[in-house]
């Protein structure tokens, strides 16, 4: 789950205005919106990177819990460590929530709102005022049971003080679902479930409207000032609820992230998020564009909302480093595998694999370039190197997923970030070019015996279209010029 935002993605949406009345029609429409990044949020590049690495680590160590004519919804994202999705609930103004494939709940802050330990958070959105048209969810609702981690409805009705004879006769519709507790790696909240119409504008005169949309309304949170749009595998996730409107909207979605820049002056191009299914060939911008590389989703009995996949190993140049066995599968207790997560910035690897990969990386790069130990301390990233005016040559990294030929070559910018040290107001320091590997050590393998073994962060997903096909139970990756893909979708 994304916590403190570095950059936001802003909402553009493509959809047939006749989606409810004419499934055979598929005209795409575009609404451009702007994006911005406050330069006052972070005092330096070191501050920004340290904040991001800390959030990635906290999230990992404490995991939260066929078709007719093709139609799709497409949204734009702006690059950054966190991404937000905007829509309207009832008659309220637009709300922006983090897009998170690592959780399965949609929630937002509601008035009156208190966020504990949020003094240092740059984001302070206006809490939502619950509309008079919003309704509480019944304690008998499957949505209530889902929010309370599948607690039986009879228990929930009892907590709601529904009389025994009402419970026995299933007549507790007027009793509301009790408040529930939801925790992430870096924060938590108490919320209550409501239903309201959700609206996504597709043109000046048309909107996609999903009635009886279920969301959590939080009046108190811990270190969570901004709401979350959960895209995980769960009854309350946004894709799952969209599938009640039209199955193809929730059964498959993909996004294509324009490269991170960590520079507000360079953030200009949108990144598409596509809800729905259409032929791969329609996505092609160039005839030589890569096909999707697919790997199977692994069911996780303990964390059923995760998009877990198996990792066979990682290649550094021509050297293949096998992954420990627990990364290739998920056991009966829900342990192991790698989670594909839009809400975590940097990829987290268990110590044995991380150390082997970094040792080989350092063997190739460290013999030529000076190690930047001070930068490692300031950013939480390692290894880092000074390369001054020289061009640093780094080995190619390749991820090998479970499945024949399921290998993904990472572009250099996806795992090696270059910036200037001493250029953030430290005039006494000589400016030097530095580069850091953007992968992180998640801890000792033995300590990872409970929960996911690794996380594939959104930084390593940039420049790929990542597709989540729930119908086929697969996750796919394909290299894309994401800005060109956005333009191509609009032309079609």
Short mmCIF file of C-alpha atoms in Angstrom, two decimals:
data_model
loop_
_atom_site.label_atom_id
_atom_site.label_comp_id
_atom_site.label_asym_id
_atom_site.label_seq_id
_atom_site.Cartn_x
_atom_site.Cartn_y
_atom_site.Cartn_z
CA UNK A 1 0.00 0.00 0.00
CA UNK A 2 1.34 3.42 -0.90
CA UNK A 3 1.62 5.79 2.03
CA UNK A 4 3.28 9.18 1.50
CA UNK A 5 3.04 10.39 -2.09
CA UNK A 6 6.00 11.62 -4.08
CA UNK A 7 4.03 12.09 -7.25
CA UNK A 8 0.41 11.66 -8.18
CA UNK A 9 -1.19 10.22 -11.26
CA UNK A 10 -4.11 12.20 -12.46
CA UNK A 11 -7.31 11.03 -13.92
CA UNK A 12 -8.05 10.71 -17.64
CA UNK A 13 -10.59 8.09 -18.66
CA UNK A 14 -11.54 6.32 -21.85
CA UNK A 15 -14.87 4.55 -22.13
CA UNK A 16 -17.79 4.19 -24.51
CA UNK A 17 -20.50 6.65 -23.48
CA UNK A 18 -23.01 3.96 -24.50
CA UNK A 19 -21.51 1.21 -22.37
CA UNK A 20 -24.79 0.60 -20.55
CA UNK A 21 -27.05 0.69 -23.60
CA UNK A 22 -24.95 -0.54 -26.49
CA UNK A 23 -22.24 -3.15 -25.81
CA UNK A 24 -21.38 -3.26 -29.50
CA UNK A 25 -20.29 0.35 -29.51
CA UNK A 26 -16.74 1.21 -28.45
CA UNK A 27 -15.79 4.83 -28.96
CA UNK A 28 -12.92 6.07 -26.82
CA UNK A 29 -12.90 9.51 -25.29
CA UNK A 30 -10.10 11.51 -23.64
CA UNK A 31 -10.11 14.07 -20.83
CA UNK A 32 -6.63 15.53 -20.14
CA UNK A 33 -5.85 16.68 -16.60
CA UNK A 34 -2.71 18.21 -15.16
CA UNK A 35 -0.17 16.82 -12.71
CA UNK A 36 2.13 18.46 -10.20
CA UNK A 37 4.71 17.78 -7.51
CA UNK A 38 5.42 20.08 -4.60
CA UNK A 39 9.11 20.90 -4.43
CA UNK A 40 8.72 21.60 -0.71
CA UNK A 41 7.77 18.01 0.16
CA UNK A 42 11.38 16.84 0.27
CA UNK A 43 14.45 18.84 1.23
CA UNK A 44 16.83 16.82 -0.95
CA UNK A 45 17.18 13.81 -3.22
CA UNK A 46 18.56 11.93 -0.21
CA UNK A 47 15.45 12.81 1.81
CA UNK A 48 13.16 11.66 -0.98
CA UNK A 49 14.95 8.34 -1.49
CA UNK A 50 15.28 7.65 2.24
CA UNK A 51 11.55 8.23 2.72
CA UNK A 52 10.75 5.92 -0.18
CA UNK A 53 13.06 3.12 0.92
CA UNK A 54 11.66 3.28 4.45
CA UNK A 55 8.09 2.95 3.19
CA UNK A 56 9.00 0.03 0.91
CA UNK A 57 10.69 -1.78 3.79
CA UNK A 58 7.85 -1.14 6.26
CA UNK A 59 5.22 -2.34 3.82
CA UNK A 60 7.08 -5.54 3.03
CA UNK A 61 7.89 -6.52 6.61
CA UNK A 62 4.29 -6.08 7.74
CA UNK A 63 2.03 -7.30 4.91
CA UNK A 64 -1.56 -6.16 5.24
CA UNK A 65 -3.67 -8.04 4.97
CA UNK A 66 -14.85 -14.15 -23.23
CA UNK A 67 -15.87 -11.45 -24.77
CA UNK A 68 -18.27 -9.36 -26.86
CA UNK A 69 -17.10 -6.21 -28.54
CA UNK A 70 -14.16 -5.10 -26.42
CA UNK A 71 -14.61 -2.12 -24.18
CA UNK A 72 -12.17 -0.65 -21.75
CA UNK A 73 -11.59 2.19 -19.38
CA UNK A 74 -8.21 3.89 -19.60
CA UNK A 75 -6.71 6.25 -17.04
CA UNK A 76 -3.45 8.23 -17.05
CA UNK A 77 -0.77 8.08 -14.38
CA UNK A 78 2.12 10.41 -13.71
CA UNK A 79 5.42 8.85 -12.62
CA UNK A 80 6.38 8.68 -8.99
CA UNK A 81 6.59 6.26 -6.11
CA UNK A 82 2.85 6.40 -5.48
CA UNK A 83 -0.10 6.64 -7.86
CA UNK A 84 -3.58 8.00 -7.26
CA UNK A 85 -6.96 7.40 -8.84
CA UNK A 86 -9.72 10.03 -8.89
CA UNK A 87 -13.50 9.64 -9.00
CA UNK A 88 -16.66 11.06 -7.43
CA UNK A 89 -18.87 9.54 -4.76
CA UNK A 90 -22.49 10.70 -4.80
CA UNK A 91 -22.75 14.48 -4.91
CA UNK A 92 -19.33 14.97 -3.31
CA UNK A 93 -16.37 16.59 -4.98
CA UNK A 94 -13.71 14.44 -6.63
CA UNK A 95 -11.58 12.26 -4.36
CA UNK A 96 -8.07 10.95 -5.08
CA UNK A 97 -6.99 7.59 -3.70
CA UNK A 98 -3.80 5.57 -3.98
CA UNK A 99 -3.90 2.74 -6.51
CA UNK A 100 -2.82 -0.38 -4.64
CA UNK A 101 -2.74 -3.92 -6.04
CA UNK A 102 -1.49 -5.13 -2.65
CA UNK A 103 -4.79 -4.62 -0.78
CA UNK A 104 -8.48 -5.26 -1.41
CA UNK A 105 -10.35 -2.39 0.25
CA UNK A 106 -11.43 1.02 -1.03
CA UNK A 107 -11.44 3.57 1.78
CA UNK A 108 -11.11 7.32 2.25
CA UNK A 109 -10.91 9.81 5.10
CA UNK A 110 -14.30 11.19 6.19
CA UNK A 111 -15.29 14.24 8.19
CA UNK A 112 -14.63 14.59 11.08
CA UNK A 113 -11.18 13.15 10.51
CA UNK A 114 -8.14 12.65 12.72
CA UNK A 115 -4.83 11.23 11.54
CA UNK A 116 -2.46 10.23 14.32
CA UNK A 117 1.28 10.65 13.62
CA UNK A 118 0.61 12.52 10.39
CA UNK A 119 2.28 15.82 11.30
CA UNK A 120 5.14 15.23 8.87
CA UNK A 121 2.94 14.03 6.03
CA UNK A 122 2.82 16.44 3.08
CA UNK A 123 -0.64 15.26 1.98
CA UNK A 124 -3.60 16.69 3.85
CA UNK A 125 -6.67 16.14 1.65
CA UNK A 126 -10.08 17.44 2.61
CA UNK A 127 -12.07 14.68 4.32
CA UNK A 128 -15.25 13.56 2.59
CA UNK A 129 -18.59 14.72 3.91
CA UNK A 130 -20.88 11.72 3.76
CA UNK A 131 -23.77 12.47 1.42
CA UNK A 132 -27.38 12.11 2.52
CA UNK A 133 -27.76 9.60 -0.33
CA UNK A 134 -25.11 7.29 1.16
CA UNK A 135 -26.38 4.26 3.06
CA UNK A 136 -24.81 2.04 5.70
CA UNK A 137 -24.01 -1.54 4.79
CA UNK A 138 -26.07 -4.16 6.63
CA UNK A 139 -24.42 -6.52 9.10
CA UNK A 140 -25.86 -9.35 6.97
CA UNK A 141 -24.05 -8.22 3.84
CA UNK A 142 -21.22 -10.38 2.39
CA UNK A 143 -19.33 -7.08 2.11
CA UNK A 144 -19.51 -6.68 5.89
CA UNK A 145 -18.21 -10.21 6.39
CA UNK A 146 -15.38 -9.51 3.93
CA UNK A 147 -14.36 -6.30 5.69
CA UNK A 148 -14.19 -8.21 8.96
CA UNK A 149 -12.01 -10.95 7.43
CA UNK A 150 -14.88 -13.34 6.70
CA UNK A 151 -16.44 -13.25 10.17
CA UNK A 152 -19.88 -15.00 10.03
CA UNK A 153 -22.76 -12.60 9.51
CA UNK A 154 -24.49 -13.95 12.62
CA UNK A 155 -21.53 -12.82 14.72
CA UNK A 156 -21.51 -9.43 13.05
CA UNK A 157 -25.24 -9.02 13.62
CA UNK A 158 -24.69 -9.83 17.28
CA UNK A 159 -21.95 -7.19 17.52
CA UNK A 160 -24.43 -4.79 15.92
CA UNK A 161 -26.83 -5.65 18.80
CA UNK A 162 -29.36 -7.30 16.51
CA UNK A 163 -31.78 -9.36 18.71
CA UNK A 164 -31.39 -13.14 18.65
CA UNK A 165 -34.84 -13.76 17.16
CA UNK A 166 -33.95 -11.30 14.33
CA UNK A 167 -30.69 -13.12 13.70
CA UNK A 168 -32.47 -16.49 13.61
CA UNK A 169 -35.07 -15.18 11.14
CA UNK A 170 -32.49 -13.29 9.04
CA UNK A 171 -34.25 -10.01 9.62
CA UNK A 172 -31.35 -7.74 10.56
CA UNK A 173 -31.26 -5.57 7.47
CA UNK A 174 -31.73 -2.38 9.48
CA UNK A 175 -28.68 -3.10 11.66
CA UNK A 176 -25.46 -1.62 10.28
CA UNK A 177 -22.14 -3.40 9.80
CA UNK A 178 -19.91 -2.67 12.82
CA UNK A 179 -16.76 -0.57 12.34
CA UNK A 180 -13.73 -2.62 11.30
CA UNK A 181 -9.96 -2.39 11.72
CA UNK A 182 -7.64 -2.51 8.70
CA UNK A 183 -3.84 -2.46 8.89
CA UNK A 184 -1.01 -1.88 6.43
CA UNK A 185 2.71 -2.20 6.94
CA UNK A 186 3.08 1.49 7.70
CA UNK A 187 -0.28 2.50 9.12
CA UNK A 188 -3.79 1.46 10.08
CA UNK A 189 -7.37 2.70 10.33
CA UNK A 190 -10.81 2.09 11.76
CA UNK A 191 -13.62 2.54 9.23
CA UNK A 192 -17.30 1.90 8.62
CA UNK A 193 -18.80 0.59 5.40
CA UNK A 194 -21.10 2.71 3.25
CA UNK A 195 -22.72 2.39 -0.16
CA UNK A 196 -22.93 5.26 -2.61
CA UNK A 197 -22.89 5.81 -6.37
CA UNK A 198 -19.42 6.03 -7.88
CA UNK A 199 -18.98 8.25 -10.93
CA UNK A 200 -16.07 8.45 -13.37
CA UNK A 201 -16.38 11.22 -16.00
CA UNK A 202 -15.71 10.14 -19.58
CA UNK A 203 -16.66 13.37 -21.30
CA UNK A 204 -18.33 16.67 -20.47
CA UNK A 205 -21.73 14.99 -20.78
CA UNK A 206 -21.18 11.33 -19.91
CA UNK A 207 -19.96 9.36 -16.92
CA UNK A 208 -19.56 5.76 -15.90
CA UNK A 209 -21.82 5.30 -12.88
CA UNK A 210 -21.61 2.33 -10.52
CA UNK A 211 -24.51 2.34 -8.06
CA UNK A 212 -24.21 0.78 -4.61
CA UNK A 213 -20.44 1.07 -4.60
CA UNK A 214 -19.09 -0.11 -1.25
CA UNK A 215 -16.29 1.78 0.46
CA UNK A 216 -14.83 2.32 3.89
CA UNK A 217 -15.24 5.67 5.61
CA UNK A 218 -12.45 6.31 8.13
CA UNK A 219 -12.69 8.95 10.84
CA UNK A 220 -9.47 7.89 12.57
CA UNK A 221 -6.24 6.60 11.03
CA UNK A 222 -2.65 6.02 12.08
CA UNK A 223 -0.07 7.49 9.67
CA UNK A 224 -2.56 7.21 6.79
CA UNK A 225 -3.77 10.68 5.70
CA UNK A 226 -4.81 9.60 2.19
CA UNK A 227 -7.30 6.90 1.19
CA UNK A 228 -6.61 3.79 -0.88
CA UNK A 229 -8.26 2.21 -3.93
CA UNK A 230 -7.53 -1.46 -3.40
CA UNK A 231 -7.07 -3.39 -6.66
CA UNK A 232 -6.29 -6.73 -5.01
CA UNK A 233 -8.19 -10.00 -5.34
CA UNK A 234 -11.10 -9.41 -3.01
CA UNK A 235 -14.83 -8.80 -2.89
CA UNK A 236 -14.44 -5.15 -1.93
CA UNK A 237 -11.69 -4.22 -4.42
CA UNK A 238 -12.42 -1.73 -7.16
CA UNK A 239 -12.04 -4.27 -10.03
CA UNK A 240 -14.32 -6.76 -8.22
CA UNK A 241 -17.02 -4.15 -7.79
CA UNK A 242 -16.67 -2.98 -11.39
CA UNK A 243 -17.20 -6.58 -12.50
CA UNK A 244 -20.71 -6.44 -11.02
CA UNK A 245 -21.43 -3.69 -13.53
CA UNK A 246 -19.72 -5.40 -16.45
CA UNK A 247 -17.57 -8.53 -15.92
CA UNK A 248 -14.89 -7.63 -18.44
CA UNK A 249 -14.07 -4.42 -16.55
CA UNK A 250 -13.06 -6.32 -13.44
CA UNK A 251 -11.64 -9.53 -14.89
CA UNK A 252 -8.64 -7.89 -16.47
CA UNK A 253 -6.74 -4.66 -16.00
CA UNK A 254 -3.31 -3.37 -16.87
CA UNK A 255 -1.16 -0.31 -16.42
CA UNK A 256 1.93 1.07 -18.11
CA UNK A 257 4.09 3.31 -15.94
CA UNK A 258 6.07 6.13 -17.52
CA UNK A 259 9.55 6.12 -15.99
CA UNK A 260 10.15 7.64 -12.56
CA UNK A 261 12.11 10.84 -12.63
CA UNK A 262 11.92 12.12 -9.03
CA UNK A 263 11.96 15.54 -10.67
CA UNK A 264 8.80 17.66 -10.82
CA UNK A 265 10.10 19.58 -13.81
CA UNK A 266 10.27 16.43 -15.90
CA UNK A 267 6.89 14.98 -15.03
CA UNK A 268 4.74 15.72 -18.06
CA UNK A 269 3.47 12.55 -19.67
CA UNK A 270 0.56 10.39 -18.48
CA UNK A 271 0.68 6.65 -17.97
CA UNK A 272 -2.35 4.57 -18.96
CA UNK A 273 -4.29 2.36 -16.61
CA UNK A 274 -6.68 0.18 -18.65
CA UNK A 275 -9.69 -1.52 -17.13
CA UNK A 276 -11.12 -4.22 -19.40
CA UNK A 277 -9.97 -6.58 -22.11
CA UNK A 278 -9.03 -6.09 -25.71
CA UNK A 279 -6.75 -7.90 -28.13
CA UNK A 280 -3.02 -7.60 -27.57
CA UNK A 281 -2.51 -6.64 -31.19
CA UNK A 282 -4.63 -3.55 -30.61
CA UNK A 283 -2.13 -2.41 -28.01
CA UNK A 284 0.83 -2.61 -30.33
CA UNK A 285 2.32 0.77 -31.12
CA UNK A 286 5.13 -0.68 -33.23
CA UNK A 287 5.26 -3.93 -35.17
CA UNK A 288 8.42 -4.98 -33.32
CA UNK A 289 6.93 -4.43 -29.87
CA UNK A 290 7.37 -7.25 -27.41
CA UNK A 291 4.76 -9.89 -26.74
CA UNK A 292 3.53 -10.41 -23.21
CA UNK A 293 5.51 -12.74 -20.99
CA UNK A 294 3.08 -14.50 -18.66
CA UNK A 295 3.49 -16.28 -15.36
CA UNK A 296 0.77 -17.93 -13.26
CA UNK A 297 -0.81 -16.28 -10.25
CA UNK A 298 -0.28 -18.35 -7.12
CA UNK A 299 -3.16 -18.72 -4.68
CA UNK A 300 -2.30 -17.55 -1.21
CA UNK A 301 -4.61 -18.97 1.51
CA UNK A 302 -3.42 -16.47 4.13
CA UNK A 303 -3.31 -13.38 1.92
CA UNK A 304 -5.88 -14.18 -0.82
CA UNK A 305 -5.87 -10.62 -2.17
CA UNK A 306 -2.18 -10.75 -3.21
CA UNK A 307 -1.07 -11.18 -6.83
CA UNK A 308 1.63 -13.71 -6.00
CA UNK A 309 3.91 -15.24 -8.64
CA UNK A 310 6.88 -17.61 -8.56
CA UNK A 311 10.44 -16.33 -9.05
CA UNK A 312 13.01 -18.83 -10.39
CA UNK A 313 16.04 -16.54 -10.20
CA UNK A 314 17.80 -13.38 -11.33
CA UNK A 315 20.54 -13.01 -13.93
CA UNK A 316 23.33 -10.45 -13.52
CA UNK A 317 24.84 -10.19 -16.96
CA UNK A 318 25.31 -13.77 -18.07
CA UNK A 319 25.42 -15.20 -14.56
CA UNK A 320 22.15 -16.76 -13.40
CA UNK A 321 21.55 -16.70 -9.64
CA UNK A 322 18.83 -19.17 -8.55
CA UNK A 323 16.19 -17.95 -6.12
CA UNK A 324 15.61 -19.83 -2.85
CA UNK A 325 12.89 -22.45 -3.13
CA UNK A 326 10.29 -20.52 -1.11
CA UNK A 327 10.18 -17.80 -3.79
CA UNK A 328 9.00 -20.30 -6.42
CA UNK A 329 5.77 -21.30 -4.66
CA UNK A 330 3.31 -20.42 -1.91
CA UNK A 331 2.79 -23.07 0.77
CA UNK A 332 -0.41 -24.06 2.58
CA UNK A 333 0.21 -21.43 5.25
CA UNK A 334 0.46 -18.63 2.71
CA UNK A 335 4.22 -18.27 2.90
CA UNK A 336 6.55 -17.63 -0.04
CA UNK A 337 6.27 -16.38 -3.59
CA UNK A 338 6.77 -12.86 -4.92
CA UNK A 339 3.97 -10.27 -4.76
CA UNK A 340 3.47 -7.93 -7.74
CA UNK A 341 2.57 -4.68 -6.00
CA UNK A 342 1.80 -1.22 -7.39
CA UNK A 343 1.86 0.22 -3.87
CA UNK A 344 5.49 -0.62 -3.04
CA UNK A 345 8.18 1.43 -4.76
CA UNK A 346 11.31 -0.73 -4.71
CA UNK A 347 11.62 -4.49 -5.18
CA UNK A 348 12.33 -6.34 -1.93
CA UNK A 349 14.45 -9.52 -2.06
CA UNK A 350 15.39 -11.98 0.71
CA UNK A 351 18.93 -11.57 2.00
CA UNK A 352 20.43 -14.68 0.38
CA UNK A 353 19.27 -13.70 -3.11
CA UNK A 354 19.84 -9.98 -2.62
CA UNK A 355 23.41 -10.50 -1.38
CA UNK A 356 24.27 -12.87 -4.23
CA UNK A 357 22.90 -10.45 -6.82
CA UNK A 358 24.64 -7.43 -5.27
CA UNK A 359 27.94 -9.28 -4.83
CA UNK A 360 27.98 -10.07 -8.54
CA UNK A 361 26.91 -6.52 -9.38
CA UNK A 362 29.66 -5.06 -7.19
CA UNK A 363 32.22 -7.45 -8.63
CA UNK A 364 31.57 -5.95 -12.04
CA UNK A 365 31.04 -2.29 -11.12
CA UNK A 366 32.97 -1.84 -7.87
CA UNK A 367 36.33 -2.71 -9.43
CA UNK A 368 36.01 0.37 -11.66
CA UNK A 369 34.06 2.90 -9.59
CA UNK A 370 34.41 4.20 -6.04
CA UNK A 371 31.80 2.99 -3.57
CA UNK A 372 29.61 5.85 -2.25
CA UNK A 373 29.11 4.65 1.32
CA UNK A 374 27.86 8.00 2.63
CA UNK A 375 25.15 8.06 -0.04
CA UNK A 376 24.09 4.56 0.98
CA UNK A 377 23.64 5.74 4.58
CA UNK A 378 21.62 8.78 3.50
CA UNK A 379 19.33 7.01 1.03
CA UNK A 380 18.92 3.50 2.40
CA UNK A 381 20.00 2.16 -1.00
CA UNK A 382 23.00 -0.07 -1.64
CA UNK A 383 25.32 -0.38 -3.43
CA UNK A 384 25.93 3.18 -4.68
CA UNK A 385 28.91 4.37 -6.73
CA UNK A 386 30.56 7.64 -7.69
CA UNK A 387 31.31 7.90 -11.37
CA UNK A 388 31.97 11.62 -11.79
CA UNK A 389 32.20 12.41 -15.51
CA UNK A 390 32.63 8.82 -16.53
CA UNK A 391 29.86 6.72 -17.98
CA UNK A 392 29.20 3.85 -15.62
CA UNK A 393 28.72 0.46 -17.24
CA UNK A 394 26.32 -1.73 -15.31
CA UNK A 395 25.40 -5.36 -15.99
CA UNK A 396 21.96 -6.26 -17.33
CA UNK A 397 19.47 -7.62 -14.80
CA UNK A 398 16.91 -10.22 -15.84
CA UNK A 399 14.06 -11.65 -13.74
CA UNK A 400 13.18 -15.30 -14.35
CA UNK A 401 9.61 -16.16 -13.34
CA UNK A 402 8.17 -19.66 -13.05
CA UNK A 403 7.02 -20.85 -16.48
CA UNK A 404 8.74 -21.71 -19.74
CA UNK A 405 10.36 -18.60 -21.18
CA UNK A 406 8.92 -16.31 -18.50
CA UNK A 407 11.91 -14.00 -18.29
CA UNK A 408 11.87 -10.21 -18.15
CA UNK A 409 14.91 -8.04 -18.92
CA UNK A 410 14.88 -4.87 -16.85
CA UNK A 411 15.90 -1.61 -18.52
CA UNK A 412 18.88 0.02 -16.84
CA UNK A 413 16.80 2.92 -15.49
CA UNK A 414 14.53 0.42 -13.70
CA UNK A 415 17.27 -0.68 -11.33
CA UNK A 416 20.04 1.94 -11.44
CA UNK A 417 19.18 5.54 -10.51
CA UNK A 418 21.69 8.28 -11.30
CA UNK A 419 21.69 11.72 -9.71
CA UNK A 420 24.05 14.50 -8.60
CA UNK A 421 25.19 14.52 -4.99
CA UNK A 422 25.85 17.93 -3.41
CA UNK A 423 23.35 19.71 -5.60
CA UNK A 424 20.63 20.03 -2.95
CA UNK A 425 21.80 23.16 -1.19
CA UNK A 426 25.04 21.65 0.12
CA UNK A 427 27.25 24.27 -1.51
CA UNK A 428 30.27 23.30 0.57
CA UNK A 429 30.29 19.87 -1.00
CA UNK A 430 31.70 19.11 -4.41
CA UNK A 431 29.00 17.99 -6.79
CA UNK A 432 29.56 14.42 -7.87
CA UNK A 433 27.56 12.06 -10.01
CA UNK A 434 26.35 9.00 -8.20
CA UNK A 435 24.34 5.92 -9.11
CA UNK A 436 22.47 3.52 -6.81
CA UNK A 437 20.93 0.10 -7.31
CA UNK A 438 17.18 0.39 -6.69
CA UNK A 439 16.62 -3.03 -5.13
CA UNK A 440 16.35 -3.64 -1.40
CA UNK A 441 17.24 -6.31 1.13
CA UNK A 442 14.08 -7.54 2.89
CA UNK A 443 15.94 -9.43 5.63
CA UNK A 444 17.21 -12.86 6.58
CA UNK A 445 15.51 -15.77 4.81
CA UNK A 446 14.57 -17.44 8.12
CA UNK A 447 12.74 -14.30 9.20
CA UNK A 448 10.62 -14.49 6.05
CA UNK A 449 8.98 -17.75 7.06
CA UNK A 450 5.64 -16.00 7.50
CA UNK A 451 4.16 -14.19 4.51
CA UNK A 452 5.48 -13.26 1.05
CA UNK A 453 9.11 -13.96 0.27
CA UNK A 454 9.63 -10.95 -2.02
CA UNK A 455 7.84 -7.98 -3.58
CA UNK A 456 8.12 -6.66 -7.13
CA UNK A 457 7.86 -2.89 -6.72
CA UNK A 458 6.49 -0.35 -9.17
CA UNK A 459 9.93 1.15 -9.84
CA UNK A 460 10.97 -2.09 -11.52
CA UNK A 461 7.64 -2.22 -13.41
CA UNK A 462 8.12 1.13 -15.18
CA UNK A 463 8.27 0.96 -18.97
CA UNK A 464 6.25 -2.27 -18.99
CA UNK A 465 2.59 -2.90 -19.53
CA UNK A 466 1.73 -5.12 -16.58
CA UNK A 467 -1.50 -7.04 -17.06
CA UNK A 468 -3.50 -8.80 -14.34
CA UNK A 469 -5.73 -11.41 -16.00
CA UNK A 470 -7.96 -12.79 -13.28
CA UNK A 471 -9.96 -14.92 -15.73
CA UNK A 472 -6.87 -16.85 -16.79
CA UNK A 473 -5.05 -16.48 -13.49
CA UNK A 474 -1.92 -14.91 -14.99
CA UNK A 475 0.24 -11.82 -14.67
CA UNK A 476 1.94 -10.60 -17.85
CA UNK A 477 4.76 -8.19 -18.69
CA UNK A 478 5.55 -6.52 -22.01
CA UNK A 479 8.00 -3.70 -22.81
CA UNK A 480 6.13 -0.61 -23.95
CA UNK A 481 6.66 3.04 -24.72
CA UNK A 482 3.98 3.95 -22.21
CA UNK A 483 3.39 7.48 -23.48
CA UNK A 484 3.08 6.13 -27.03
CA UNK A 485 0.67 3.47 -25.79
CA UNK A 486 -1.45 6.22 -24.28
CA UNK A 487 -1.49 8.10 -27.61
CA UNK A 488 -2.29 4.90 -29.51
CA UNK A 489 -5.22 4.12 -27.25
CA UNK A 490 -6.63 7.58 -27.81
CA UNK A 491 -6.35 7.28 -31.59
CA UNK A 492 -8.30 4.02 -31.44
#
